[in-house]
């Protein structure tokens, strides 16, 4: 059976162009070596191979024969090593990418994305487990996802990792040294991972895809050097250079301060992809002309967060105006609107910038952020407030800013239990798992009244979407009322 499974995997690799037919014997022998096998005989030819199933057969053999332990972590480390044996060296991938790029940027990214999926670096069978739906709101259709594709950590692997020697290589999961790395119990294997070098703002950067794909062709663009996140003048040039290289992609950066930034602040990086978020579709609701930039279309976007959109065919003019807006915002204080540039020497104001190209026109969306905290809101005034933490308490990073909720996996189980409790009329006030949802559940019951098995799924999805819209409103530094809109305009008028 193991020989048949190996042959199926080799046929999969050949069918998906991971290697050429001249490489078949070599690849087969590499897999035999990993499995400690000395001989091989299987003349069958397979097509349309199920990769998850075939890797599962090989992993089961490895467990049964003591090659690996039977944990998710050990299995992931080993199947990545196997897939890595079938993927070409980086130099070959880069040459192919560049040859496709000569045809068109889209041809190049199509090739690279398919490779990233076929090599199992992007585990498509896990991505399919994510729960996804859309919620219509006053701001457009928001995307809601419950992330189930990241494997849960096995307690045995966690314990083993705790006792393992501490290693500082690679420095983080975004470093280019991850390419081809074997991994360890507390760091994912990346033998099947490939990176494309690019140049933006006359500096060396790298282009890859996210293994978790929160949206179509979710890519990561990162500094070739391990250097901290920073929003500065160069950021805008880099973003605009990227959309010049790949005009069918958007690209954006997380903010560079805690609370309003992303989960990795230690390595400068952007995220992009081939997807149009609700924020990109949102119109300018208040046009504004900045002094000295009458040639640049600008205004406030109709969005729950505080977004300035600037548009021009001249990307250098956009860069110049974005730098002025950043300078103004970094030092801006408006006590009446509870905007403080700093307290006790700690800076609070920053920007989440997003770039895209529509035809010949370049666009920058500049999302104003502030990470001030108070006794009432210790996790952040412009962060989801405590009453929403039962659904979302994590940082609101770039992806959420644009209108896609990345919600924790716990909600799948909690919502299933909550639906059951609502249908059965259970009191969940003292339920260890569900008590945090109690107030929300009562509001849902009062709102809908007639709730049944036929409509409860749709109702819960709808109400999670309502919560996410409120999350974005909480994260907006200027509120959507008249006072907030007037305060927003005051800031625009301060930009000189």
Tab-separated table of C-alpha atoms in Angstrom, residues 259 378-380 383-397 400 406-408 410-411 436 467-468 471:
chain	number	residue	atom	x	y	z
A	259	UNK	CA	-3.255	47.768	19.665
A	378	UNK	CA	-7.851	49.537	28.880
A	379	UNK	CA	-7.476	47.691	25.556
A	380	UNK	CA	-7.959	50.889	23.565
A	383	UNK	CA	-10.604	49.261	19.680
A	384	UNK	CA	-13.609	46.918	20.077
A	385	UNK	CA	-15.127	47.782	23.425
A	386	UNK	CA	-15.734	45.189	26.131
A	387	UNK	CA	-19.363	44.534	25.157
A	388	UNK	CA	-18.164	43.163	21.795
A	389	UNK	CA	-15.339	40.980	23.109
A	390	UNK	CA	-17.553	37.910	23.202
A	391	UNK	CA	-17.238	37.955	19.392
A	392	UNK	CA	-14.064	39.949	18.663
A	393	UNK	CA	-11.436	41.243	21.081
A	394	UNK	CA	-8.277	40.936	18.961
A	395	UNK	CA	-6.528	43.863	17.261
A	396	UNK	CA	-8.237	45.428	14.262
A	397	UNK	CA	-5.528	45.081	11.645
A	400	UNK	CA	-10.464	43.936	9.289
A	406	UNK	CA	-11.229	37.282	10.904
A	407	UNK	CA	-13.006	35.729	13.878
A	408	UNK	CA	-11.581	33.140	16.292
A	410	UNK	CA	-13.839	29.126	19.208
A	411	UNK	CA	-16.955	30.708	17.718
A	436	UNK	CA	-20.263	35.820	27.769
A	467	UNK	CA	-21.401	43.032	15.787
A	468	UNK	CA	-18.539	43.305	13.296
A	471	UNK	CA	-16.393	46.694	15.907
